[in-house]
Backbone as numpy.savetxt, mean C-alpha at the origin, in Angstrom:
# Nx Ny Nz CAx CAy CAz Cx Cy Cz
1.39 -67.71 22.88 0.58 -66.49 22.88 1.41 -65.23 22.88
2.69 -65.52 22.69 3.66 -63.90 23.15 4.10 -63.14 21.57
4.37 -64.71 20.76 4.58 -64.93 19.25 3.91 -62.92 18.51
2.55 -62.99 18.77 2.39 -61.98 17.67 2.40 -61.02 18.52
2.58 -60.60 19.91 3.29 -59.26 20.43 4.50 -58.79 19.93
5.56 -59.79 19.68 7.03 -59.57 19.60 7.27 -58.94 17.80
6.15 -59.79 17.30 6.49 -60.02 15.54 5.61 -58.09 15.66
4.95 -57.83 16.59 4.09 -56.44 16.35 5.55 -55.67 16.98
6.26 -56.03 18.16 7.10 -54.95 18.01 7.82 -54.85 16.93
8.94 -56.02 16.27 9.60 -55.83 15.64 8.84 -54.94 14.59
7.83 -54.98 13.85 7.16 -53.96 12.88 7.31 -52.54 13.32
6.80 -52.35 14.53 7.23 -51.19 14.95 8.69 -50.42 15.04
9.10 -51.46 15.08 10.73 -50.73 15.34 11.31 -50.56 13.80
10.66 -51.37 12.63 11.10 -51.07 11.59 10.55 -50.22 11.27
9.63 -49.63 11.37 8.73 -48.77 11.08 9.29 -47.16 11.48
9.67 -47.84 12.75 10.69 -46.67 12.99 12.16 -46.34 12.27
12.83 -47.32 12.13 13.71 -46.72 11.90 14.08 -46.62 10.29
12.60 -47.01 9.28 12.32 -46.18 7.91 12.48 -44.88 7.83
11.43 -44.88 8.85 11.11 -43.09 9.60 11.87 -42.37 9.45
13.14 -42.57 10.52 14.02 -42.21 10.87 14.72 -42.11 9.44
15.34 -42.94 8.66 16.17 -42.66 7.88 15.30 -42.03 6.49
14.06 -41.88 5.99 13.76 -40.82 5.19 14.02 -39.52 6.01
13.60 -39.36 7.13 13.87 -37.39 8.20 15.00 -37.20 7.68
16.21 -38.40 8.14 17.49 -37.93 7.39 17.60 -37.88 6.12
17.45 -38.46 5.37 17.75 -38.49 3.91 16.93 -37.00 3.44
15.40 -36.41 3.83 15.32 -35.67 3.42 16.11 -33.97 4.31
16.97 -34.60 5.46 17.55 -33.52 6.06 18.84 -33.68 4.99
19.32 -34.56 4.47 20.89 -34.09 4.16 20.46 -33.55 2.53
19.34 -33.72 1.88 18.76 -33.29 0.81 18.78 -31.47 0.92
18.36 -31.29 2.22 17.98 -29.83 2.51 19.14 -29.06 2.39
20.16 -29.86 3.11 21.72 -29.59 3.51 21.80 -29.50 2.15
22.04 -30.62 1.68 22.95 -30.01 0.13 22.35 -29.12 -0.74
21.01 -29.28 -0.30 20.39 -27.72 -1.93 20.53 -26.47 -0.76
20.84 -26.66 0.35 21.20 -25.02 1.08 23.06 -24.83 0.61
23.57 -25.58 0.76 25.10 -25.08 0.77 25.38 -25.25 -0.73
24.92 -26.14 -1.54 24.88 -26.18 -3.15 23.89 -25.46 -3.83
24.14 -24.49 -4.82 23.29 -24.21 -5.58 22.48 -25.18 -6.73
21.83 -26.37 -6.40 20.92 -26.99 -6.72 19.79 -26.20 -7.66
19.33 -25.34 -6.80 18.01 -24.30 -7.01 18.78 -23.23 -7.09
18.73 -22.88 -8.79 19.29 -21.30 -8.83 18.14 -20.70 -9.29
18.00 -19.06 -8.52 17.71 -18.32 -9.79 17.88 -17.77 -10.54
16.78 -17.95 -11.82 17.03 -17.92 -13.15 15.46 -16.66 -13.60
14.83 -16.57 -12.53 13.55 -15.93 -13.06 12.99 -15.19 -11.76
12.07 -13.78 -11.72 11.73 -13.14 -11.16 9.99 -12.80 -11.61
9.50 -13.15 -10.97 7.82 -12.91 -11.20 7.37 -12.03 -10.37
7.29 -10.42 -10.63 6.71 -9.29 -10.46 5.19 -8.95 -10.15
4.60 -8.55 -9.36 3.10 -8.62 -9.42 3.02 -7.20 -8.39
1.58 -6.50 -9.46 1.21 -5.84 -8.42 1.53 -3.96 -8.53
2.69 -3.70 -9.43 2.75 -2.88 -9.80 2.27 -2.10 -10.74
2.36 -0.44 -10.31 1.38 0.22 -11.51 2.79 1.37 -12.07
3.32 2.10 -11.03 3.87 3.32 -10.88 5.20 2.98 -11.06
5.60 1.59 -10.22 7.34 1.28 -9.98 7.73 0.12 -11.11
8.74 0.75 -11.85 9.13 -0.81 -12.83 9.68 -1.48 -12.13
9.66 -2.66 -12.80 9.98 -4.12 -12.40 11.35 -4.06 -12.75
12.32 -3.71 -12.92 13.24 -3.53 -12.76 14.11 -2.49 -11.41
13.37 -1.62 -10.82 13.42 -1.03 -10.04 13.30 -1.73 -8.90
12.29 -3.12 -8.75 11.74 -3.98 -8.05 12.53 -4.78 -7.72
13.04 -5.45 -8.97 14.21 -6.21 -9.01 15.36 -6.28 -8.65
15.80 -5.29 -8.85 16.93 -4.68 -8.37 16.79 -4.60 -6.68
15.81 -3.88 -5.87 15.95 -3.26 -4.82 15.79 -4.47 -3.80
15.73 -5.89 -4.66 15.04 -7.19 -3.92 16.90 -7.18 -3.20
18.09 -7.14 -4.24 19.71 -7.64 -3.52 20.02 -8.72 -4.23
18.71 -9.11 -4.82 19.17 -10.92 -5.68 19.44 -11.11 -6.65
20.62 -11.85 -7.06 20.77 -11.63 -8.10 20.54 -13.15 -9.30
20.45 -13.01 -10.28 20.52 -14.28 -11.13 21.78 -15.06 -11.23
21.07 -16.07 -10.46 22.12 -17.33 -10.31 22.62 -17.58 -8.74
21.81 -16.87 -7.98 21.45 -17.03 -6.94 21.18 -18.43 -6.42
21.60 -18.91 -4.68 21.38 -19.96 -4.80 19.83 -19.82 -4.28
18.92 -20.28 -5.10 17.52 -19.61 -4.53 16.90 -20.53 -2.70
17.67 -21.31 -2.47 17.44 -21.42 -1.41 17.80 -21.17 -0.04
19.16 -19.95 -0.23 19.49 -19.24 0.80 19.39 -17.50 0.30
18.34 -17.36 -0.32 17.85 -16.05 -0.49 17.16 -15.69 1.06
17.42 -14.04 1.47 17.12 -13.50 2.69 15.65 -12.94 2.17
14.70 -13.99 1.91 13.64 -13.04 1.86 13.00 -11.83 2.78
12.85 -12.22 3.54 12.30 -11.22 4.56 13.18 -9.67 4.42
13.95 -9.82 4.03 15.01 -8.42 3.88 14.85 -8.09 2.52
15.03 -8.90 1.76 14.34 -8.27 0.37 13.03 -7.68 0.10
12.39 -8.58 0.94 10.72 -7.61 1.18 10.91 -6.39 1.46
11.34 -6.35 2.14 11.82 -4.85 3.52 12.99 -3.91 2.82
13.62 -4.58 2.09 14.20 -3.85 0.84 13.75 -2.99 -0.42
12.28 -3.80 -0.82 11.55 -3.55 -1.62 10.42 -2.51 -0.98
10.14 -2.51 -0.20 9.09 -2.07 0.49 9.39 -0.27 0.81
11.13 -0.37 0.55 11.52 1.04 1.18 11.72 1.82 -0.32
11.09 1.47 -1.49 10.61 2.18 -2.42 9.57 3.26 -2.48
10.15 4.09 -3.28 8.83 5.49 -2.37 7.00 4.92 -2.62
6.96 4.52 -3.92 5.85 3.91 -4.31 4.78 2.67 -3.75
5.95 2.10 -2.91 5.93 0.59 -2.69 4.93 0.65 -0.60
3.86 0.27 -0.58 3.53 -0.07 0.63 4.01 -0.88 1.62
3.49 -2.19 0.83 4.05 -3.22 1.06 4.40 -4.18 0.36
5.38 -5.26 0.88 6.09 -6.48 0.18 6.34 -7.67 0.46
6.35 -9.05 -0.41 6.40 -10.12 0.14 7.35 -10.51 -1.05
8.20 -11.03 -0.54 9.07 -12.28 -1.51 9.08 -13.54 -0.91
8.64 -14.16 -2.14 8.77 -16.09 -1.68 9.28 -16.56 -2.47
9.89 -17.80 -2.70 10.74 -18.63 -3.25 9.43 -19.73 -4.00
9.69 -19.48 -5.21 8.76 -20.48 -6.65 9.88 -21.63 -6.95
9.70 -23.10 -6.32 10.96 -23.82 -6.80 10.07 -24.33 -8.37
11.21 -23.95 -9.05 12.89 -24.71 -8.80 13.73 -23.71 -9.07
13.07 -22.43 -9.58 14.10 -21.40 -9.81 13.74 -19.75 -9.93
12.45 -19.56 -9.29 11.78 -18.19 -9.59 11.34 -17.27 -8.17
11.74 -16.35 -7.91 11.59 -15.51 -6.45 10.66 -14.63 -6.79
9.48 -14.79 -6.24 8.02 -14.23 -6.22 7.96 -12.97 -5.67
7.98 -11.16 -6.40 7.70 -10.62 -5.56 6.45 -9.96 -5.72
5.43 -9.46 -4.97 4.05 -9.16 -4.88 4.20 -7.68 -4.34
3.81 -7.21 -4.46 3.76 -5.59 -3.94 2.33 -4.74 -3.97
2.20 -4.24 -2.89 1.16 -2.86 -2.69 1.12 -1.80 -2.77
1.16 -0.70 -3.86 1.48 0.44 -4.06 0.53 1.47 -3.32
1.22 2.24 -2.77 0.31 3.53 -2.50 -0.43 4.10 -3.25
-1.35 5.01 -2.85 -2.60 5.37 -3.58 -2.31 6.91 -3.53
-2.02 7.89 -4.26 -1.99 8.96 -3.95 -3.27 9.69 -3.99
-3.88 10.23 -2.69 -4.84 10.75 -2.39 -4.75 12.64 -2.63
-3.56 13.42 -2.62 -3.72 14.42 -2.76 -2.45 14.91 -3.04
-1.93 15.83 -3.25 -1.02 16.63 -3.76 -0.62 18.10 -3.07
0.50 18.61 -2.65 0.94 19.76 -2.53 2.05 20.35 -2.87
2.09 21.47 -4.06 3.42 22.55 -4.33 3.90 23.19 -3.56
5.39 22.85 -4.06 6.23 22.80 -2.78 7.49 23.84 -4.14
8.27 24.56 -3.68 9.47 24.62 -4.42 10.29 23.54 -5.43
10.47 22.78 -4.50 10.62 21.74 -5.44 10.13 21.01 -6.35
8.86 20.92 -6.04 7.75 20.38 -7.14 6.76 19.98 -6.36
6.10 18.98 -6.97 5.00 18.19 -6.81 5.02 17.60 -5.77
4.59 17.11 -3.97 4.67 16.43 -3.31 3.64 15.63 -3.08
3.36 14.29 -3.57 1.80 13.69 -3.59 2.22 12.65 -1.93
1.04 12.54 -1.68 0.33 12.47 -0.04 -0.48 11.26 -0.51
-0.20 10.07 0.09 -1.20 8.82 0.51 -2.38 9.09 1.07
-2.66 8.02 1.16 -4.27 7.85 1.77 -4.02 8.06 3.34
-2.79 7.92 3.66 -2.67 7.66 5.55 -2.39 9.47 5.62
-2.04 10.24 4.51 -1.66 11.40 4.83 -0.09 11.94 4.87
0.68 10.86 4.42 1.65 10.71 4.61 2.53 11.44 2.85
3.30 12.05 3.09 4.32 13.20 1.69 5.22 11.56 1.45
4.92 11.21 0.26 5.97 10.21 -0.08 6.93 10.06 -1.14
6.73 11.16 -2.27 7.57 11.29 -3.22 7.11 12.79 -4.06
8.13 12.93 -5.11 7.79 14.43 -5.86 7.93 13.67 -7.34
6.73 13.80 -7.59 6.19 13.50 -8.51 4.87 13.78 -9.49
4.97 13.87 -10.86 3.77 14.35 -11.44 2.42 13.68 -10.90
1.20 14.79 -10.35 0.42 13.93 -9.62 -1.15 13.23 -10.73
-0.90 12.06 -10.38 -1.58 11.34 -11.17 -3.44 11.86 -11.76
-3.78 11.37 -12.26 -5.34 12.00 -13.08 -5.90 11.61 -11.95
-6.74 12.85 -10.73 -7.88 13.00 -10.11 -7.25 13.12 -8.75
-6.55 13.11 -8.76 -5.38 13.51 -7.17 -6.22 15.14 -7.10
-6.08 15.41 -6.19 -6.65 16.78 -5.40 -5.45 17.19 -4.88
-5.51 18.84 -5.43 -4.58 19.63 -4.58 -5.08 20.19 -3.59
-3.80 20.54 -2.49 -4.20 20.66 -1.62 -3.44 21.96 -1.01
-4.33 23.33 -0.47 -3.46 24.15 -0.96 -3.37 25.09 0.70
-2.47 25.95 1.05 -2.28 27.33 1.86 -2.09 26.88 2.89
-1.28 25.34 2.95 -0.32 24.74 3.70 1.17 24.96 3.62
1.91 25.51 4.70 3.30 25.66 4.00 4.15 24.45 5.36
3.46 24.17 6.01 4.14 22.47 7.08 3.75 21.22 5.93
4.24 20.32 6.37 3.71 18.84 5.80 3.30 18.17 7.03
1.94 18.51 7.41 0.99 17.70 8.13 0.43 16.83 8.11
0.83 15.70 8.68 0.73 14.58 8.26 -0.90 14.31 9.11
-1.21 15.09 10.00 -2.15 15.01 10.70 -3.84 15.89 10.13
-3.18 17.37 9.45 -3.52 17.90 8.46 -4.15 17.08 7.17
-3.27 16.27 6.83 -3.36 16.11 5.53 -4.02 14.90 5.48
-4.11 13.78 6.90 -5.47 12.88 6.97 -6.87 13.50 7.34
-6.94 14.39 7.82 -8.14 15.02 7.73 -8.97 15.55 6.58
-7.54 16.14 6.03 -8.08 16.53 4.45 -8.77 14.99 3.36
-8.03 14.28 3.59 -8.74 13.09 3.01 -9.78 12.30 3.51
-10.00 12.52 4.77 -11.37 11.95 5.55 -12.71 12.93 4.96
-12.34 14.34 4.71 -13.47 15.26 4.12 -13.36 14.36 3.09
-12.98 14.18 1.95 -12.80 13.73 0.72 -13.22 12.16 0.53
-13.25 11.70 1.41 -13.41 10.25 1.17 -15.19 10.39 1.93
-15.65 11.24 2.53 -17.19 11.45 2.33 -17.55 11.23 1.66
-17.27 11.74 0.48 -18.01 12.59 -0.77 -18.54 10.84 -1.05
-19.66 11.33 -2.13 -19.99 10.63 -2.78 -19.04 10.95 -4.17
-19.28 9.76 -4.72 -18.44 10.30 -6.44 -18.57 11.41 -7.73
-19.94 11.58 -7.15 -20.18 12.46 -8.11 -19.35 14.18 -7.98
-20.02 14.50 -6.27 -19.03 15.35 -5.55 -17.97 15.70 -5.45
-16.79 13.97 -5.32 -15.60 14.21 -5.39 -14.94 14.64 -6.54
-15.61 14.20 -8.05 -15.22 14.25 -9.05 -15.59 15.81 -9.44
-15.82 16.77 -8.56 -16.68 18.02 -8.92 -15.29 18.41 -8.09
-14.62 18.19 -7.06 -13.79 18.99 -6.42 -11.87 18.87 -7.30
-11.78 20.32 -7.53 -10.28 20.36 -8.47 -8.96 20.79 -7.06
-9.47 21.37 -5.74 -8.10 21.33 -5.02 -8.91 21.51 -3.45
-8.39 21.65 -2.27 -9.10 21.82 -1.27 -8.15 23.03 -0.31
-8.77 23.85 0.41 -8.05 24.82 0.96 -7.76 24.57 2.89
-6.67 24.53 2.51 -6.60 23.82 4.75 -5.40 25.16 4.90
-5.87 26.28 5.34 -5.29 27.30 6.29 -4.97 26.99 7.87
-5.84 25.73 7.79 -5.71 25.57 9.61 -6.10 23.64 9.86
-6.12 23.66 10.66 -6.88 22.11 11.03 -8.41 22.15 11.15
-8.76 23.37 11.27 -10.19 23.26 11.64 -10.81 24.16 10.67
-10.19 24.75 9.48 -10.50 25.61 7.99 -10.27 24.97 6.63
-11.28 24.04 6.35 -11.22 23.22 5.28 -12.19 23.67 4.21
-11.53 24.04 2.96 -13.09 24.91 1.98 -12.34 23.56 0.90
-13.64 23.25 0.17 -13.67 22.68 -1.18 -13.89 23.49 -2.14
-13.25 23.64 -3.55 -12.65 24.69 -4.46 -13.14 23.23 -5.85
-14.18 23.83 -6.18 -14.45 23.15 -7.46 -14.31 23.59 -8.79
-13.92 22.47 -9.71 -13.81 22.55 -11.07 -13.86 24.24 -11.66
-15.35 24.44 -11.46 -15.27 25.37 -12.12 -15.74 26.67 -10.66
-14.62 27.22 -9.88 -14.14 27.47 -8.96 -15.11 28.17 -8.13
-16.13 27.59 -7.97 -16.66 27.68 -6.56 -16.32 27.09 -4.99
-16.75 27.46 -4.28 -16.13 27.38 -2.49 -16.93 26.72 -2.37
-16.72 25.88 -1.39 -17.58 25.31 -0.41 -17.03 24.94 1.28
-17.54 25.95 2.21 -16.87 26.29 3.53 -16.88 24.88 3.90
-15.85 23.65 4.43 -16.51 22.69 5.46 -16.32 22.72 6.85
-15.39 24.17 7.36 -14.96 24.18 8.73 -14.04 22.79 9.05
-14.39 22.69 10.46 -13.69 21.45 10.97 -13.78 20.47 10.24
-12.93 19.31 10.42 -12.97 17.71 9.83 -13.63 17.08 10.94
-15.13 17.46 10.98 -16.19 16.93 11.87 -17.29 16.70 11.23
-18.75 15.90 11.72 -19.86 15.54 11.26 -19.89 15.34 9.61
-18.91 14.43 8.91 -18.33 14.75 7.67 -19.68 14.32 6.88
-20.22 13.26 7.55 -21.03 12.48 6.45 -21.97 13.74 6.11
-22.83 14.49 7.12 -23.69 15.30 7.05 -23.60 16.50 6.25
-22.45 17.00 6.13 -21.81 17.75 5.63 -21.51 17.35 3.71
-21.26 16.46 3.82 -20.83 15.47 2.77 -22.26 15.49 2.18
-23.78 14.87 2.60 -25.30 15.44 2.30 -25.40 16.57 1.47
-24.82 17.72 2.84 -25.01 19.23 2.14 -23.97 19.77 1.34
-23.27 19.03 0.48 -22.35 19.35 -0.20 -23.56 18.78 -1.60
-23.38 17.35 -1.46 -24.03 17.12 -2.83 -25.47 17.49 -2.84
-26.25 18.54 -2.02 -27.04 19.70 -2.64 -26.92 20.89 -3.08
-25.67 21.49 -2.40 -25.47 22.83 -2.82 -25.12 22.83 -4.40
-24.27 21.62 -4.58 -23.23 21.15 -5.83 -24.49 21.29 -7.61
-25.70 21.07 -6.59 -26.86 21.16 -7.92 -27.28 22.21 -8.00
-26.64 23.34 -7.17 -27.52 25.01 -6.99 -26.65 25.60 -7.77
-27.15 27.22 -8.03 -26.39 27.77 -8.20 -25.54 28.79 -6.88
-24.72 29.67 -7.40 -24.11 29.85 -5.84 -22.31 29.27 -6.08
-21.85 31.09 -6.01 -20.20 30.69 -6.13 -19.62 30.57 -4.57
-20.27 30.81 -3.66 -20.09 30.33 -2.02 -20.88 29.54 -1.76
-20.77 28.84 -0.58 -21.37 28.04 0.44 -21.09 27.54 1.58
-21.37 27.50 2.72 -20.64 27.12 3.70 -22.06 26.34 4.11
-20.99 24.69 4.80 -21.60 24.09 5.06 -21.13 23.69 6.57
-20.71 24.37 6.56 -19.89 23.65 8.33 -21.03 23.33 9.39
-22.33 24.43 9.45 -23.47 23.73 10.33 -24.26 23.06 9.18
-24.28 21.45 8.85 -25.03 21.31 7.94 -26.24 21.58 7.72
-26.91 22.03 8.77 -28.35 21.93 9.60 -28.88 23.19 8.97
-27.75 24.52 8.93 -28.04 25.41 8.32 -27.40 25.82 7.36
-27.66 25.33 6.15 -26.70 25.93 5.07 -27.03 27.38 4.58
-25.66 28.34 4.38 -25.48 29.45 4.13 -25.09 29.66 2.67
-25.63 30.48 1.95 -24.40 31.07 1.08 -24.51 32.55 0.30
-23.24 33.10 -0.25 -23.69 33.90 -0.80 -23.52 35.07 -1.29
């Protein structure tokens, strides 16, 4: 009666020590494609960009072709890539057998301010990230001479109210202060919004005034609109 306990260990113990020697075989596999270039790269797959070439991308990854692609520092190439003015965020991964994946999130330029130097376009967080021609429907943003980064998210919280029709009616916005915000449309009428408060409501009495006539308006109490 002991017969098929013993014949069940021995299975077990072979069982184990299969085990055991594929872990190794696929550890000294790992070993040699890390210290041998086994896996080179030979190819770079770009995604995600509008503004930054892929060569710019490429480059700012550190890697080069013929790389051993399995001791590439991704995480630093991300973070490499990422410190592009354009670039949000970044991920690089390794495509075996020979291609380093990078994916990217470009900023959105929400507004614009002239500066001496030129053009300074402003993200969605509010943030000055490069000088550059500002793209079709960017809003200027004007009778700021700081780069307020605190300023200049407020200015886009008015703006991101709007409905589309509204926003597409506004050509620059006027911030003298944190709490003096006028909308300056197309064809250059005002519209007072005061503080970056009660936006949605405000945002209401914007897309009514926008169907009146009337080269002023102030909407800062929406409750009572003025103009005139």
């Amino acid at each position: 009666p002991c017969w098929p306990m013993r014949s069940s260990t021995m299975s077990a113990r072979r069982i184990a020590i299969i085990a055991t020697a594929v872990v190794g075989i696929a550890a000294l596999v790992g070993a040699v494609a890390y210290f041998m270039p086994i896996f080179k790269v030979q190819n770079f797959s770009i995604r995600g960009q509008h503004n930054t070439s892929a060569e710019d991308i490429q480059s700012a990854t550190h890697i080069s072709i013929g790389a051993n692609l399995m001791r590439i520092d991704a995480p630093s190439a991300a973070h490499s890539v990422a410190q592009l003015p354009w670039v949000d965020k970044a991920t690089v991964t390794r495509e075996f057998p020979n291609t380093v994946d990078v994916e990217v999130q470009e900023r959105t330029a929400a507004l614009y301010v002239k500066r001496d130097d030129g053009e300074h376009l402003i993200d969605e967080k509010g943030k000055p990230f490069i000088i550059d021609a500002p793209p079709e429907g960017t809003v200027e943003i004007t009778e700021t001479n700081e780069d307020d980064q605190k300023l200049f998210a407020d200015a886009i919280s008015v703006l991101k109210s709007l409905d589309d029709t509204s926003r597409a009616a506004v050509a620059r916005i006027k911030a003298p202060s944190q709490y003096e915000f006028s909308l300056i449309t197309h064809d250059d009428r005002e519209i007072y919004w005061g503080a970056p408060e009660n936006n949605h409501d405000k945002a209401v009495a914007t897309k009514t005034v926008l169907q009146r006539e009337g080269a002023y308006w102030n909407v800062s109490a929406p409750g009572l609109v003025t103009t005139r």
